[in-house]
Structure formats: structure tokens, C-alpha cells
PDB file of C-alpha atoms in Angstrom:
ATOM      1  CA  UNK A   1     144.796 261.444 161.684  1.00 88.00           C
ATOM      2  CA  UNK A   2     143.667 265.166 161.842  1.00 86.00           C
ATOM      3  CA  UNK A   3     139.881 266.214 162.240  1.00 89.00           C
ATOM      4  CA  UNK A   4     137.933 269.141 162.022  1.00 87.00           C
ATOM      5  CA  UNK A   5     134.447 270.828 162.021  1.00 87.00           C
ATOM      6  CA  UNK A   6     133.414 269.379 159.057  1.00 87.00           C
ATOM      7  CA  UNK A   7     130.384 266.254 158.390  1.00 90.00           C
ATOM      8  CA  UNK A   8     133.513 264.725 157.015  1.00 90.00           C
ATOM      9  CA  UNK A   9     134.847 264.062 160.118  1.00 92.00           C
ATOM     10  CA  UNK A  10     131.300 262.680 161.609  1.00 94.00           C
ATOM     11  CA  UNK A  11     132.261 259.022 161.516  1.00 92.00           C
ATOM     12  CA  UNK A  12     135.038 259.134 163.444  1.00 93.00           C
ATOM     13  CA  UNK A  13     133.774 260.983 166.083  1.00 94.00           C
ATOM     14  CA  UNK A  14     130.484 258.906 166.300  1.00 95.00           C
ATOM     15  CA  UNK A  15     132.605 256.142 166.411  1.00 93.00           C
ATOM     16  CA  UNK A  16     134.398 257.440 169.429  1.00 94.00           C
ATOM     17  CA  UNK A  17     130.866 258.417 171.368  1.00 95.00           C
ATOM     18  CA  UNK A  18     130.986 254.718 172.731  1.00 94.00           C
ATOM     19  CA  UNK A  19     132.422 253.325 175.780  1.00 94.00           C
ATOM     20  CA  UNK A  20     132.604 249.771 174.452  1.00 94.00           C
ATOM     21  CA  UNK A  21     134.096 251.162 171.251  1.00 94.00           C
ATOM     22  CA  UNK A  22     136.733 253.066 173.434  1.00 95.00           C
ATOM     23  CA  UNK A  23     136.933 250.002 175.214  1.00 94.00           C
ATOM     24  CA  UNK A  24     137.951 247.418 172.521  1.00 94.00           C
ATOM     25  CA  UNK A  25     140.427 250.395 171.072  1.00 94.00           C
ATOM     26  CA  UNK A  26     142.245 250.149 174.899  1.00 93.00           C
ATOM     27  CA  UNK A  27     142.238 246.439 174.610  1.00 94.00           C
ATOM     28  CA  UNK A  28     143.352 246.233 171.078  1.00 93.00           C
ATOM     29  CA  UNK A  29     146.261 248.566 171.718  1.00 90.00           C
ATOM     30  CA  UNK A  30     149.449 247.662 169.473  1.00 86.00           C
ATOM     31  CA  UNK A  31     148.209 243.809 168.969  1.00 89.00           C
ATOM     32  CA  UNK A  32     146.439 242.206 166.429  1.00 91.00           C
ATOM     33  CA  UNK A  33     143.548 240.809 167.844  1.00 92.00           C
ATOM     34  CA  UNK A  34     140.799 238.257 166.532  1.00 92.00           C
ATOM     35  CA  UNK A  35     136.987 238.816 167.031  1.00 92.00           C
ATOM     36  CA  UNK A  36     136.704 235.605 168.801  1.00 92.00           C
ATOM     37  CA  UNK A  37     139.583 237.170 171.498  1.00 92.00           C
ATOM     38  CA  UNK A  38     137.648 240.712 171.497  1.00 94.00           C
ATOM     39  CA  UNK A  39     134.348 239.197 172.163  1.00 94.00           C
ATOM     40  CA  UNK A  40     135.290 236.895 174.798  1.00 94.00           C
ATOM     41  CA  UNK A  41     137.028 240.195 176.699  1.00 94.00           C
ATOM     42  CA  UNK A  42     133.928 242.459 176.288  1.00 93.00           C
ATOM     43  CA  UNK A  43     131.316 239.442 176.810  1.00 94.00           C
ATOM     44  CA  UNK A  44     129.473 239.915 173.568  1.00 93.00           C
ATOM     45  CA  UNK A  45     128.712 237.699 170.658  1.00 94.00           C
ATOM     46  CA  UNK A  46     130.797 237.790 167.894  1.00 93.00           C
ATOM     47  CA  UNK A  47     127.535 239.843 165.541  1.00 94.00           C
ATOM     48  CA  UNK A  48     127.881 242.691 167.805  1.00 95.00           C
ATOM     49  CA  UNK A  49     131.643 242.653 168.238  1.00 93.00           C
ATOM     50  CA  UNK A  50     132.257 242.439 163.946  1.00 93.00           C
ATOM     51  CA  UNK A  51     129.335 245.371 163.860  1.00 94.00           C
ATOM     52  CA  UNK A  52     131.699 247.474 166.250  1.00 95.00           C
ATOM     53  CA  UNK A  53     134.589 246.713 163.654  1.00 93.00           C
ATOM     54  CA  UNK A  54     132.685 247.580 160.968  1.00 94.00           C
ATOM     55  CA  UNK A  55     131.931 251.140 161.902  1.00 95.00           C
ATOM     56  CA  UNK A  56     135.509 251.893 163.425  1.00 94.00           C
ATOM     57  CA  UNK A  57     136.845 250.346 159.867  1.00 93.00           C
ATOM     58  CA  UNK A  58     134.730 252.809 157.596  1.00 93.00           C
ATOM     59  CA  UNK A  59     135.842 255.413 160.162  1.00 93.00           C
ATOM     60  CA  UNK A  60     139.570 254.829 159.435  1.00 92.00           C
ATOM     61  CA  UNK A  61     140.683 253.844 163.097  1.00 93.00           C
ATOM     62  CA  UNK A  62     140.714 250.041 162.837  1.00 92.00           C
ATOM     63  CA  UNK A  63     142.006 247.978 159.845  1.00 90.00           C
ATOM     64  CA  UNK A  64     141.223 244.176 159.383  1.00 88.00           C
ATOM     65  CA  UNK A  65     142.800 240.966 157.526  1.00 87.00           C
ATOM     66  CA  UNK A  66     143.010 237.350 157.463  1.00 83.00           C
ATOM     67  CA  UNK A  67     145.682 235.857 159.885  1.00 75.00           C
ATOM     68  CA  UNK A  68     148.513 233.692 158.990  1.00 74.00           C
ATOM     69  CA  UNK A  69     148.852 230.030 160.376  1.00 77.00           C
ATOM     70  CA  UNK A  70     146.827 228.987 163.585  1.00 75.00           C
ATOM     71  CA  UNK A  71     144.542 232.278 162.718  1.00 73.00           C
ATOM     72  CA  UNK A  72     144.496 231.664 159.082  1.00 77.00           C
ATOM     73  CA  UNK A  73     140.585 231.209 159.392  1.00 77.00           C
ATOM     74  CA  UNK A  74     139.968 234.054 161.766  1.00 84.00           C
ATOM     75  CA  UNK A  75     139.682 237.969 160.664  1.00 87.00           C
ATOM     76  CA  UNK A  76     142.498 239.438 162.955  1.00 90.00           C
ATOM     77  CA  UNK A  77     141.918 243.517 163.737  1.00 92.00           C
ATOM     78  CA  UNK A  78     144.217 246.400 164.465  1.00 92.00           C
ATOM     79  CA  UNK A  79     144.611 249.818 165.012  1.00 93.00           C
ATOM     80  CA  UNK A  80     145.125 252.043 161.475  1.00 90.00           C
ATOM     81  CA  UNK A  81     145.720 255.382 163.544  1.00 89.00           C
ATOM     82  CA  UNK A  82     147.643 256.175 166.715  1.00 82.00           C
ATOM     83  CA  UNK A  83     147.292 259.863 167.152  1.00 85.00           C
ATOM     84  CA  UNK A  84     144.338 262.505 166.541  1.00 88.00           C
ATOM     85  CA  UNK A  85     144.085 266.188 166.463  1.00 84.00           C
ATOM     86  CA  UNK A  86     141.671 268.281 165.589  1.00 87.00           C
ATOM     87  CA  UNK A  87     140.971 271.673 164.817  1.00 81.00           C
ATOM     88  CA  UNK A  88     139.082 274.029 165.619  1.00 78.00           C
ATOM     89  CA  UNK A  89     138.087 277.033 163.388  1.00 72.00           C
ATOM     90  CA  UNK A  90     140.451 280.583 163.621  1.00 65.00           C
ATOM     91  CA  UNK A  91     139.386 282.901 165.869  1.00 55.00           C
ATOM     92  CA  UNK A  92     140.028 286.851 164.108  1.00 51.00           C
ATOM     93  CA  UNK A  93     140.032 289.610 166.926  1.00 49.00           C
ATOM     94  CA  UNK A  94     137.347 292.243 166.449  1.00 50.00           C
ATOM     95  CA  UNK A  95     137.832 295.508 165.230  1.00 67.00           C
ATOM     96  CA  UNK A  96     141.352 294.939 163.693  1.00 82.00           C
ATOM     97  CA  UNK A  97     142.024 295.534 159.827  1.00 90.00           C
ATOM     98  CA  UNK A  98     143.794 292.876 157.915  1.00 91.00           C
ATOM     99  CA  UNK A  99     146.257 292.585 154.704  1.00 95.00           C
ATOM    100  CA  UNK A 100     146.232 289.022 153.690  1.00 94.00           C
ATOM    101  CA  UNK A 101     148.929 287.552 151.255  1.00 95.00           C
ATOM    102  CA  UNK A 102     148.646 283.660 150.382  1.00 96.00           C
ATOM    103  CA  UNK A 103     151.848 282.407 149.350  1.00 96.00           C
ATOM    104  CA  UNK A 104     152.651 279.352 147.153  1.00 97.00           C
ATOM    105  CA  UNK A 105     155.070 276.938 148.385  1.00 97.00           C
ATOM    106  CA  UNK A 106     157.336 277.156 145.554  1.00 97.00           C
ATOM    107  CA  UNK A 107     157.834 280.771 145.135  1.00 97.00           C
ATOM    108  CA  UNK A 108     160.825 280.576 147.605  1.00 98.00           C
ATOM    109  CA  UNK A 109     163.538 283.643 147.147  1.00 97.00           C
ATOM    110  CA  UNK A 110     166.695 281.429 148.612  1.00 97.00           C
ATOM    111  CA  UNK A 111     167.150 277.687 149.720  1.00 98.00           C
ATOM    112  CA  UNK A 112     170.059 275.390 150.634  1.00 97.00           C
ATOM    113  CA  UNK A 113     168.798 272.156 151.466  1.00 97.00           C
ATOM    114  CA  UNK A 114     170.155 268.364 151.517  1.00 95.00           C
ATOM    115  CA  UNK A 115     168.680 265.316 149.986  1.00 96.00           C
ATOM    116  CA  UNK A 116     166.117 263.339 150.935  1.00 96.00           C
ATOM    117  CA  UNK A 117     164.050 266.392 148.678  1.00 97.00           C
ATOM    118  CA  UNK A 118     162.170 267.048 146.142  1.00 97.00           C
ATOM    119  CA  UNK A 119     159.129 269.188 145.094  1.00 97.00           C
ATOM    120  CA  UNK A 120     155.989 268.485 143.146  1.00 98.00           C
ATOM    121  CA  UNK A 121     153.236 270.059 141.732  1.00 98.00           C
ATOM    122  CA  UNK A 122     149.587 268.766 141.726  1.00 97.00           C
ATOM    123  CA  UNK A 123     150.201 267.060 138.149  1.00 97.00           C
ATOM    124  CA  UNK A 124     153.664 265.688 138.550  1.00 97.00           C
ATOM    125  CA  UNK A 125     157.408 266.040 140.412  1.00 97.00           C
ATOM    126  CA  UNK A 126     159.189 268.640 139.513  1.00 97.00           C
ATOM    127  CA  UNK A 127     162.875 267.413 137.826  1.00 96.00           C
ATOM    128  CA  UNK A 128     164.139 264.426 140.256  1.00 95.00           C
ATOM    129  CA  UNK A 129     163.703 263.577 143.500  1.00 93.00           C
ATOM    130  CA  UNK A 130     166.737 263.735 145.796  1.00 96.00           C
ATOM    131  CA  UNK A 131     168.608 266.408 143.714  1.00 97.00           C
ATOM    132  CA  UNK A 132     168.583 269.667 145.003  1.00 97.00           C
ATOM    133  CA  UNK A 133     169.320 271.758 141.327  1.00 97.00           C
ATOM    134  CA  UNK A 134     165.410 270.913 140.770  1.00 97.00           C
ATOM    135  CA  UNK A 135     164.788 273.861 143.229  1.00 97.00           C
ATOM    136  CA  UNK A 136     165.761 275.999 140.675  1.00 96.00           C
ATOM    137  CA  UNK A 137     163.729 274.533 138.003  1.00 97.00           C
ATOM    138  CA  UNK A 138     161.091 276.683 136.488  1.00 95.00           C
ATOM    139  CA  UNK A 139     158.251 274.726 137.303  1.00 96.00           C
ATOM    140  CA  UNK A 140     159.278 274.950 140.887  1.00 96.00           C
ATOM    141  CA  UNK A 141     157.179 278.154 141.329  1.00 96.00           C
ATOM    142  CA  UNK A 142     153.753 275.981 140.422  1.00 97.00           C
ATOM    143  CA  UNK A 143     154.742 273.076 143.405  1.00 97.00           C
ATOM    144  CA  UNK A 144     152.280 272.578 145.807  1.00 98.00           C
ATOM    145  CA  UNK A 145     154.768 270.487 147.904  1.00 98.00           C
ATOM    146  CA  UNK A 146     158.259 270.246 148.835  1.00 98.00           C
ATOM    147  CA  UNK A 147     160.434 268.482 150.912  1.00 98.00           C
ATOM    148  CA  UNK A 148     163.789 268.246 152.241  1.00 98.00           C
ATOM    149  CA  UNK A 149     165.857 266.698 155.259  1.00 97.00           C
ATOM    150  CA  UNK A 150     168.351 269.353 156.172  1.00 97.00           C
ATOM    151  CA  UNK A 151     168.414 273.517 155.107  1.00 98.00           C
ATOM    152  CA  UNK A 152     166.249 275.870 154.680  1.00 98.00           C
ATOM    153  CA  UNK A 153     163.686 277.718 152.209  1.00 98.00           C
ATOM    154  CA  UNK A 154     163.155 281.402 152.605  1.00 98.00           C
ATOM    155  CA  UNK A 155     160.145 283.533 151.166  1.00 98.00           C
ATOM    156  CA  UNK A 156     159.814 286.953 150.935  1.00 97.00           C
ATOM    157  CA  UNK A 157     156.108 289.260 150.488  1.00 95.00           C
ATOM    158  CA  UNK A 158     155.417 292.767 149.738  1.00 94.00           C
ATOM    159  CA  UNK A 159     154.971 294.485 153.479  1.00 95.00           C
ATOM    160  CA  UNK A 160     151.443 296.178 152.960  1.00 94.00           C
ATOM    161  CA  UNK A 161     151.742 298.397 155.788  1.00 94.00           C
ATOM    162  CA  UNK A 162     151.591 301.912 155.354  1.00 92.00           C
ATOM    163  CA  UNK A 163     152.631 304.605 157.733  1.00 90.00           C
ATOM    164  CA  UNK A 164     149.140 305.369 159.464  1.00 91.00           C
ATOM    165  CA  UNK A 165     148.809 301.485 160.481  1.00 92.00           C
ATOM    166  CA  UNK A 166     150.098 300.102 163.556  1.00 93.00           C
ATOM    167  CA  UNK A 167     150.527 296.004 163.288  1.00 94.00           C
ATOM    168  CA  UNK A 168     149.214 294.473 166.470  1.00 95.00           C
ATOM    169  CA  UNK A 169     149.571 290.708 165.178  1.00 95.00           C
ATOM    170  CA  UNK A 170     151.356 288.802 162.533  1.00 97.00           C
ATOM    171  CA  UNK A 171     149.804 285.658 161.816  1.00 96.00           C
ATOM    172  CA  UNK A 172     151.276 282.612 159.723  1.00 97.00           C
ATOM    173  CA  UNK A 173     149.176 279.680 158.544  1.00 97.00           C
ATOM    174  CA  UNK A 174     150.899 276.867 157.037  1.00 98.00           C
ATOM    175  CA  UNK A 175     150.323 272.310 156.858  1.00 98.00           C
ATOM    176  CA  UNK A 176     153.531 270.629 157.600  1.00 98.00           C
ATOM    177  CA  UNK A 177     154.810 267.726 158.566  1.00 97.00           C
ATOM    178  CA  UNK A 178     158.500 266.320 158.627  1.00 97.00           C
ATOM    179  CA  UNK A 179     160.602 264.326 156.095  1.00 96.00           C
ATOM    180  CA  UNK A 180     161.014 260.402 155.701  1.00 94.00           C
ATOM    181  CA  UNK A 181     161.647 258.207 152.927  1.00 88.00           C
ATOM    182  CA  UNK A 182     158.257 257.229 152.612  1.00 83.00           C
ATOM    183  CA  UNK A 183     157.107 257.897 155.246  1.00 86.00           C
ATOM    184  CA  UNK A 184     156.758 257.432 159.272  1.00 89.00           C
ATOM    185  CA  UNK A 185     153.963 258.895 161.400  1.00 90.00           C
ATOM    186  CA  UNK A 186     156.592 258.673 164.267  1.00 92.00           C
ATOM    187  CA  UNK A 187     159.473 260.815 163.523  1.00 96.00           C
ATOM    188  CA  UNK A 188     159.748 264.119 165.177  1.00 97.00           C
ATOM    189  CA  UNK A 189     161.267 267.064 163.485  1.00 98.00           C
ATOM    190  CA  UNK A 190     162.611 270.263 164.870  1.00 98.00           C
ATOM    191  CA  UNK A 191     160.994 273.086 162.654  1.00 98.00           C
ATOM    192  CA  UNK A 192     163.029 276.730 163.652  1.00 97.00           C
ATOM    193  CA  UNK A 193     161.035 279.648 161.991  1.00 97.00           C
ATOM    194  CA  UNK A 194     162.140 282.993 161.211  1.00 98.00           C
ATOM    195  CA  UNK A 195     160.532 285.683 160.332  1.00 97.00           C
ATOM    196  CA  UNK A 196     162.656 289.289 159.355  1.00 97.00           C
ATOM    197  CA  UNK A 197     165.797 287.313 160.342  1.00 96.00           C
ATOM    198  CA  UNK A 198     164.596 286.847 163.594  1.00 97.00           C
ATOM    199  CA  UNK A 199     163.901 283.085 165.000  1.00 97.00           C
ATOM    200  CA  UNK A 200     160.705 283.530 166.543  1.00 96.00           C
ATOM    201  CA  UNK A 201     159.486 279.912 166.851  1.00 95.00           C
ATOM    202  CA  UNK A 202     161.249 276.201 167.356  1.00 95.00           C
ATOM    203  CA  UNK A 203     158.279 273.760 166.737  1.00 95.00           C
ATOM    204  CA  UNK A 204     158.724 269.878 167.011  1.00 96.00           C
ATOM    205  CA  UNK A 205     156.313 268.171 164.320  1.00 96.00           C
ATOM    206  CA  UNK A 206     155.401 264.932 165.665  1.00 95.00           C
ATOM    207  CA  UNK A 207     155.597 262.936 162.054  1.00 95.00           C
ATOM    208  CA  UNK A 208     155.023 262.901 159.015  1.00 95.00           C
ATOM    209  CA  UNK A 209     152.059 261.056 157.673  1.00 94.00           C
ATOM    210  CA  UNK A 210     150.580 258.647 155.623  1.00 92.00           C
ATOM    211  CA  UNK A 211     147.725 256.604 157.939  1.00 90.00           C
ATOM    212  CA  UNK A 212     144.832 257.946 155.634  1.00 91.00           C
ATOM    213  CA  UNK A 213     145.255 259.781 152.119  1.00 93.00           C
ATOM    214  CA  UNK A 214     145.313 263.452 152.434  1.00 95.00           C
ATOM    215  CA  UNK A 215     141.864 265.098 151.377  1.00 95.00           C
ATOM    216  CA  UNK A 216     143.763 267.133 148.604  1.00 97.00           C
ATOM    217  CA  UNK A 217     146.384 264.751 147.618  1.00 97.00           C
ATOM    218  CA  UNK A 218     145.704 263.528 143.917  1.00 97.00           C
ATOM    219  CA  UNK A 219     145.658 260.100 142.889  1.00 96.00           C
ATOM    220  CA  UNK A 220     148.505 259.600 141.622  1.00 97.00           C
ATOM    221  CA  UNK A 221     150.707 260.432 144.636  1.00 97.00           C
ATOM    222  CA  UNK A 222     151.979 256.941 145.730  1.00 95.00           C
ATOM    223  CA  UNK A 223     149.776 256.249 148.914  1.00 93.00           C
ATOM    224  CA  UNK A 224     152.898 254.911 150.658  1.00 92.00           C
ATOM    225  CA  UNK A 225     154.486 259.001 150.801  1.00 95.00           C
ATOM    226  CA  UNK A 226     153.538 261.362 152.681  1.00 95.00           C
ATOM    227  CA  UNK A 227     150.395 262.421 152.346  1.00 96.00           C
ATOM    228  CA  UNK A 228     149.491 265.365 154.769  1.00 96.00           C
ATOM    229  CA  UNK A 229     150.425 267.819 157.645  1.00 96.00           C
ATOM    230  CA  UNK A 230     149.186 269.457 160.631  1.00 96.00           C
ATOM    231  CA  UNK A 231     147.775 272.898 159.816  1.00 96.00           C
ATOM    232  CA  UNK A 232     149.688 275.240 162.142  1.00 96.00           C
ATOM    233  CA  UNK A 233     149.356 279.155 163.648  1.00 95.00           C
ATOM    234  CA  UNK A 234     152.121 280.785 164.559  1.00 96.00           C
ATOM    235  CA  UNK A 235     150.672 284.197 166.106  1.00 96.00           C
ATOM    236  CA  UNK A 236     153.191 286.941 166.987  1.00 97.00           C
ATOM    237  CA  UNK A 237     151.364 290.001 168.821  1.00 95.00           C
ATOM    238  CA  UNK A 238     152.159 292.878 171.242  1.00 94.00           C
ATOM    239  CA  UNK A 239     153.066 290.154 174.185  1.00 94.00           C
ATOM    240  CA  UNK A 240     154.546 286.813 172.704  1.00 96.00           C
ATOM    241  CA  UNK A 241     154.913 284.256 169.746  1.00 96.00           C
ATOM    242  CA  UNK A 242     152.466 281.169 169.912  1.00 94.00           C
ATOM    243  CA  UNK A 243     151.784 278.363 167.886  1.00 93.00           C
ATOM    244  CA  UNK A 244     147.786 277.383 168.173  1.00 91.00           C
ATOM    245  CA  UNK A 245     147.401 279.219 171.530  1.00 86.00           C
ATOM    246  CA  UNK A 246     150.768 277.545 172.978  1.00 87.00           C
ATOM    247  CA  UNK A 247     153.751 280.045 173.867  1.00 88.00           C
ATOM    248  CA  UNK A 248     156.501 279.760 172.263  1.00 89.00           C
ATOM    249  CA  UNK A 249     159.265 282.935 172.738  1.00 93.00           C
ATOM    250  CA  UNK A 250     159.253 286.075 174.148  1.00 95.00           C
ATOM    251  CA  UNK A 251     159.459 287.561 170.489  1.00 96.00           C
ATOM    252  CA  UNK A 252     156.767 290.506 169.819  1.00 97.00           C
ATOM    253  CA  UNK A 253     155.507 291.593 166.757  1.00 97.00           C
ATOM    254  CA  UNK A 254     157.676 295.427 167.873  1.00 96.00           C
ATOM    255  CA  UNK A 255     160.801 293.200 167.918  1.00 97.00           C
ATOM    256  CA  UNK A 256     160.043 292.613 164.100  1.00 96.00           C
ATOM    257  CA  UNK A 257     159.701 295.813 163.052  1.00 94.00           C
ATOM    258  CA  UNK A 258     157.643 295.663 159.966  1.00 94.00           C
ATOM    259  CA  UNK A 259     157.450 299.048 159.559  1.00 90.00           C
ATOM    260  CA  UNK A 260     160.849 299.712 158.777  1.00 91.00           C
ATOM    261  CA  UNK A 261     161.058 297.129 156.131  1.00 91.00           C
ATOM    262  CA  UNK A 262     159.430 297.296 152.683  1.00 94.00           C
ATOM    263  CA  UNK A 263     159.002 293.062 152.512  1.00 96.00           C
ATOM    264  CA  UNK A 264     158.415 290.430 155.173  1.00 97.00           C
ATOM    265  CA  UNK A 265     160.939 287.619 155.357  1.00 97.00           C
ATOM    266  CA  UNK A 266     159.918 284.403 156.225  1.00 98.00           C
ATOM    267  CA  UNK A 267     161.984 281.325 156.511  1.00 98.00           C
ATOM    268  CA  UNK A 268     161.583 277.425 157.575  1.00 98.00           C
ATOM    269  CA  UNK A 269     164.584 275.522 158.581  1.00 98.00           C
ATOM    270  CA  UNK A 270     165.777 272.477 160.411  1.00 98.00           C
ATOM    271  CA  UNK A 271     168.911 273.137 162.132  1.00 97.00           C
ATOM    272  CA  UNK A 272     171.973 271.280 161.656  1.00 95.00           C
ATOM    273  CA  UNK A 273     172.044 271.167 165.819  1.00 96.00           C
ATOM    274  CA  UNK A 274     168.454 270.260 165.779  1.00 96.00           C
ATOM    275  CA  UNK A 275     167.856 267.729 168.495  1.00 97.00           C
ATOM    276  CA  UNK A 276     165.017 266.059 166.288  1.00 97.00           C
ATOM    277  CA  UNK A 277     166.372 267.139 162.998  1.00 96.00           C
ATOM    278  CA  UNK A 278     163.724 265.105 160.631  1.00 96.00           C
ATOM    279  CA  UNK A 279     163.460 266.845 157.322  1.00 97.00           C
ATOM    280  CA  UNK A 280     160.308 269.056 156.970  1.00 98.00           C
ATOM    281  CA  UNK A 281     157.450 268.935 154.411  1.00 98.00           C
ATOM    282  CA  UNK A 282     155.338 271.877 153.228  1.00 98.00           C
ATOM    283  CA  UNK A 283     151.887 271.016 151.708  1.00 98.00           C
ATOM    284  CA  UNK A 284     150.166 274.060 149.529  1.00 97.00           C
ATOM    285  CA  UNK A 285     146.923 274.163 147.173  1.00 97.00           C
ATOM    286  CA  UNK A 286     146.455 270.541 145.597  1.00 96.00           C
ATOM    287  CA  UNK A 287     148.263 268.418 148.587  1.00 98.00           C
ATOM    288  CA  UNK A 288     147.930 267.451 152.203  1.00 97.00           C
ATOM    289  CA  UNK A 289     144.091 268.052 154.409  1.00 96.00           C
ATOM    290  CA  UNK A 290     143.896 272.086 153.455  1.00 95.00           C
ATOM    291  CA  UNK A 291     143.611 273.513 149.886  1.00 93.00           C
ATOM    292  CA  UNK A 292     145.571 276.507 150.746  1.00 96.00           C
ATOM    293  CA  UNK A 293     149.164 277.772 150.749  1.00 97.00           C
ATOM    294  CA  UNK A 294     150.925 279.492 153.171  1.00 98.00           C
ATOM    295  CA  UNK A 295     148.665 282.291 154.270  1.00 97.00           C
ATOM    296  CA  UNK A 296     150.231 285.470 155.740  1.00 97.00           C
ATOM    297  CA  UNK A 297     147.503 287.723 157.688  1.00 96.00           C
ATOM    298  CA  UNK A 298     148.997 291.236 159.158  1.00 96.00           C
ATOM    299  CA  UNK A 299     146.425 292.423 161.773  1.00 95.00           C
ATOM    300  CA  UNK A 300     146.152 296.120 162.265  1.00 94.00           C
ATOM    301  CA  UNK A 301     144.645 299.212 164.201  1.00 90.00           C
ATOM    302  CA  UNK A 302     144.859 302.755 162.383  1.00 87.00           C
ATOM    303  CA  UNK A 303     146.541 305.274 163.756  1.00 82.00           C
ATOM    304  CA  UNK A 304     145.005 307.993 165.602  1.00 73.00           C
ATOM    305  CA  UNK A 305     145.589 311.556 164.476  1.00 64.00           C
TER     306      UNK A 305
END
């Protein structure tokens, strides 16, 4: 599950403010639990315990049914999510000038990828699923996701740039998650990204998700596929390459030398030597938590004469 700022994200947080909430999500762990067993651990009545369950249900952490045999007249509980992140709004240095490209996921320049893939835009899949020739489709430049379990997809932008500005940081905003038939919240995937031919980032997406619908998603997306990604920064300035404050590579925005080319390259991949090589899924306007693309910003300082 990811959270942010928004009232949105309210209930699960107030459901969280509670020490005998975060107590019965400890003792529920990765069992199925009746009220009767929950109430006899915390030493409440059953009311209290089934109000509890109530408010961690409508937050999405806890999911309920009717057991099977010995339990087939009790409500038996369990946990819908097992990871949370949230985020926190972008912080934009003062005093820098920006150019700002947003970049839709299907307006790749190259690809070579390997099946399990597909693309799709908010109305429908693009072609079939699973056969790579759809990439070159036509209506491949209006997806709003893609997927694949093996290659690459390069894009390519104007560089803005001109020769009285002097780039300080490159920053690259993008949801992803990896690849999975279906889908399995679980299954870690080794993203390498390179930008101007240079691999300036390897980052290990824990899953790829389907716990809760995505925000964006439409409703006709089977709720059983993937249905969002973690919104990521990769921020390459005068010192390093991070991803959401975390260092990644020595790699400096110098080393890319923007100003001596007239587009930026920009390529996702998973490896053929990956360690976790689990497919990758990009989520753009109309998919996924965030109703954006892939947003390039170029931070800069003017020259001084």
C-alpha cells in the first residue's frame, strides 16, 4: 500500500494512531484469526474487538470472511496489506530555473523486450498481450502502461539547455513496479537506469502490486493485475545519483554532459545478469496512484557574464 499527504490517506493512518490496533495487527501477523481468539488475547469483549475490525477493514489493512469447517460460524480476519510507504511531497531547491518535459510512457524511440508484456492505454490493450510486435503498434504512443519481463525501452527528449545555463540537477519522476503474471506484491526486480548511455542507477522494486486498486486505474482493468507502482526520484546533481534521498552511484550530472548533446536519453532495463530480474512495469496518466507520466525536470543556474 502507498500513502501520501492527502485526506485520502486519513483512515489508514487514524487507524494506525492506536496501540491496541497496532497490537491486534502484531498478533494477527500471517494467520487468520477469529474475533473470539483476538478478544480473548487483548481482554476485550467481542463489540469492541469487531469495532477495531471494522475501522482497519474500511481502511484497507485487514480483510474478513466466514471460516470453513470448525470456524464455519465464526468471522475469521487477516491482514490485506504487508508493506507501506509513503510519500512525502518534492522538495525544489531555491533559486534554480527549471525546463520540465512530461513524457508519455509509450512514446519510446527503441525497445527489445521478452514476453510476459504488453501495453495498454486507459480505454483498452494495445494489440495482444505477450507479443512484443504490439510495441510497434500505432496506438502504442497513447499507452499509459506497459510491461515486460526482460529488455529494455529507451526514450529520448529535446535537451532545453542553452549555452548560458549551467545544469546543477537532473531529476526523473516516474511509478513503477515489476512484472508478474498477475501479479505478486513480493517479487523483487532489478531496475538498471540509464540516462545519455550512462547507467546511473540499479534500483530493486520490491513488487509489483495489486493489494488495493490503484487510484487511477479504470474499471475495467482486471483487479487481479497489477494495479500500481511506487512513485520514484532519481536525482543526479553536482555530487551523486539518488533515488528519494538514498545514494545510489558516484555518477554526477558533469559526467552526463547535457550540454554537448542536443536530446536527453533515457532508458529502463532489467538486465539479463540481474540478480532479481522481475520484469518492470511503467504506470503513466490514467493508471497506477499518480496521474502523471514520466516527468523530466532539468534544474539550472544562469551563467554569469
Amino acid at each position: 500500500m502507498e500513502l501520501d499527504l492527502e485526506s485520502h490517506s486519513l483512515p489508514v493512518y487514524e487507524s494506525l494512531a492506536s496501540k491496541t490496533r497496532l497490537k491486534m495487527l502484531k498478533y494477527i501477523g500471517n494467520r487468520k484469526r477469529s474475533i473470539g481468539e483476538i478478544s480473548e488475547y487483548l481482554g476485550m469483549s467481542n463489540a469492541i474487538v469487531t469495532r477495531h475490525v471494522q475501522q482497519m477493514e474500511d481502511a484497507g489493512l485487514l480483510h474478513s470472511e466466514r471460516g470453513v469447517g470448525i470456524n464455519r460460524n465464526k468471522k475469521m480476519v487477516y491482514l490485506k496489506v504487508d508493506d507501506i510507504h509513503i510519500v512525502f511531497p518534492e522538495k525544489v531547491y531555491q533559486g534554480y530555473k527549471l525546463h520540465q518535459t512530461e513524457l508519455k510512457i509509450g512514446h519510446f524511440v527503441d525497445f527489445s523486450i521478452s514476453p510476459t508484456c504488453g501495453l495498454a492505454t486507459p480505454q483498452e490493450v494495445v494489440g495482444k498481450a505477450d507479443d512484443p510486435k504490439y510495441f510497434m503498434d500505432t496506438k502504442r504512443v497513447d499507452a499509459a502502461l506497459l510491461w515486460f519481463s526482460e529488455g529494455f525501452v529507451e526514450y529520448k527528449i529535446p535537451n532545453m539547455l542553452t549555452d548560458d545555463e549551467d545544469p546543477n540537477m537532473l531529476e526523473i519522476s516516474f511509478e513503477i513496479a515489476s512484472e508478474f503474471p498477475l501479479s505478486n506484491n513480493i517479487w523483487p526486480s532489478d531496475i538498471s537506469i540509464y540516462v545519455n548511455d550512462i547507467l546511473v542507477a540499479v534500483y530493486t522494486v520490491p513488487g509489483n502490486f495489486s493489494d488495493t486498486r490503484g487510484r487511477y486505474t479504470p474499471s475495467w482493468w482486471n483487479s487481479n493485475f497489477s494495479q500500481y507502482g511506487l512513485l520514484k526520484h532519481v536525482r543526479i546533481n553536482k555530487l551523486d545519483t539518488g533515488i528519494d534521498g538514498e545514494a545510489y552511484s558516484d555518477i554526477t550530472i558533469d559526467d552526463l554532459e547535457l550540454t554537448k548533446h542536443p536530446f536527453i536519453k533515457l532508458r529502463f532495463s532489467v538486465e539479463s545478469n540481474a540478480i532479481n530480474k522481475g520484469g518492470m512495469t511503467l504506470f503513466g496518466k490514467g493508471f497506477g496512484n499518480y496521474n502523471q507520466d514520466i516527468l523530466i525536470n532539468t534544474y539550472y543556474l544562469e551563467k554569469q557574464s
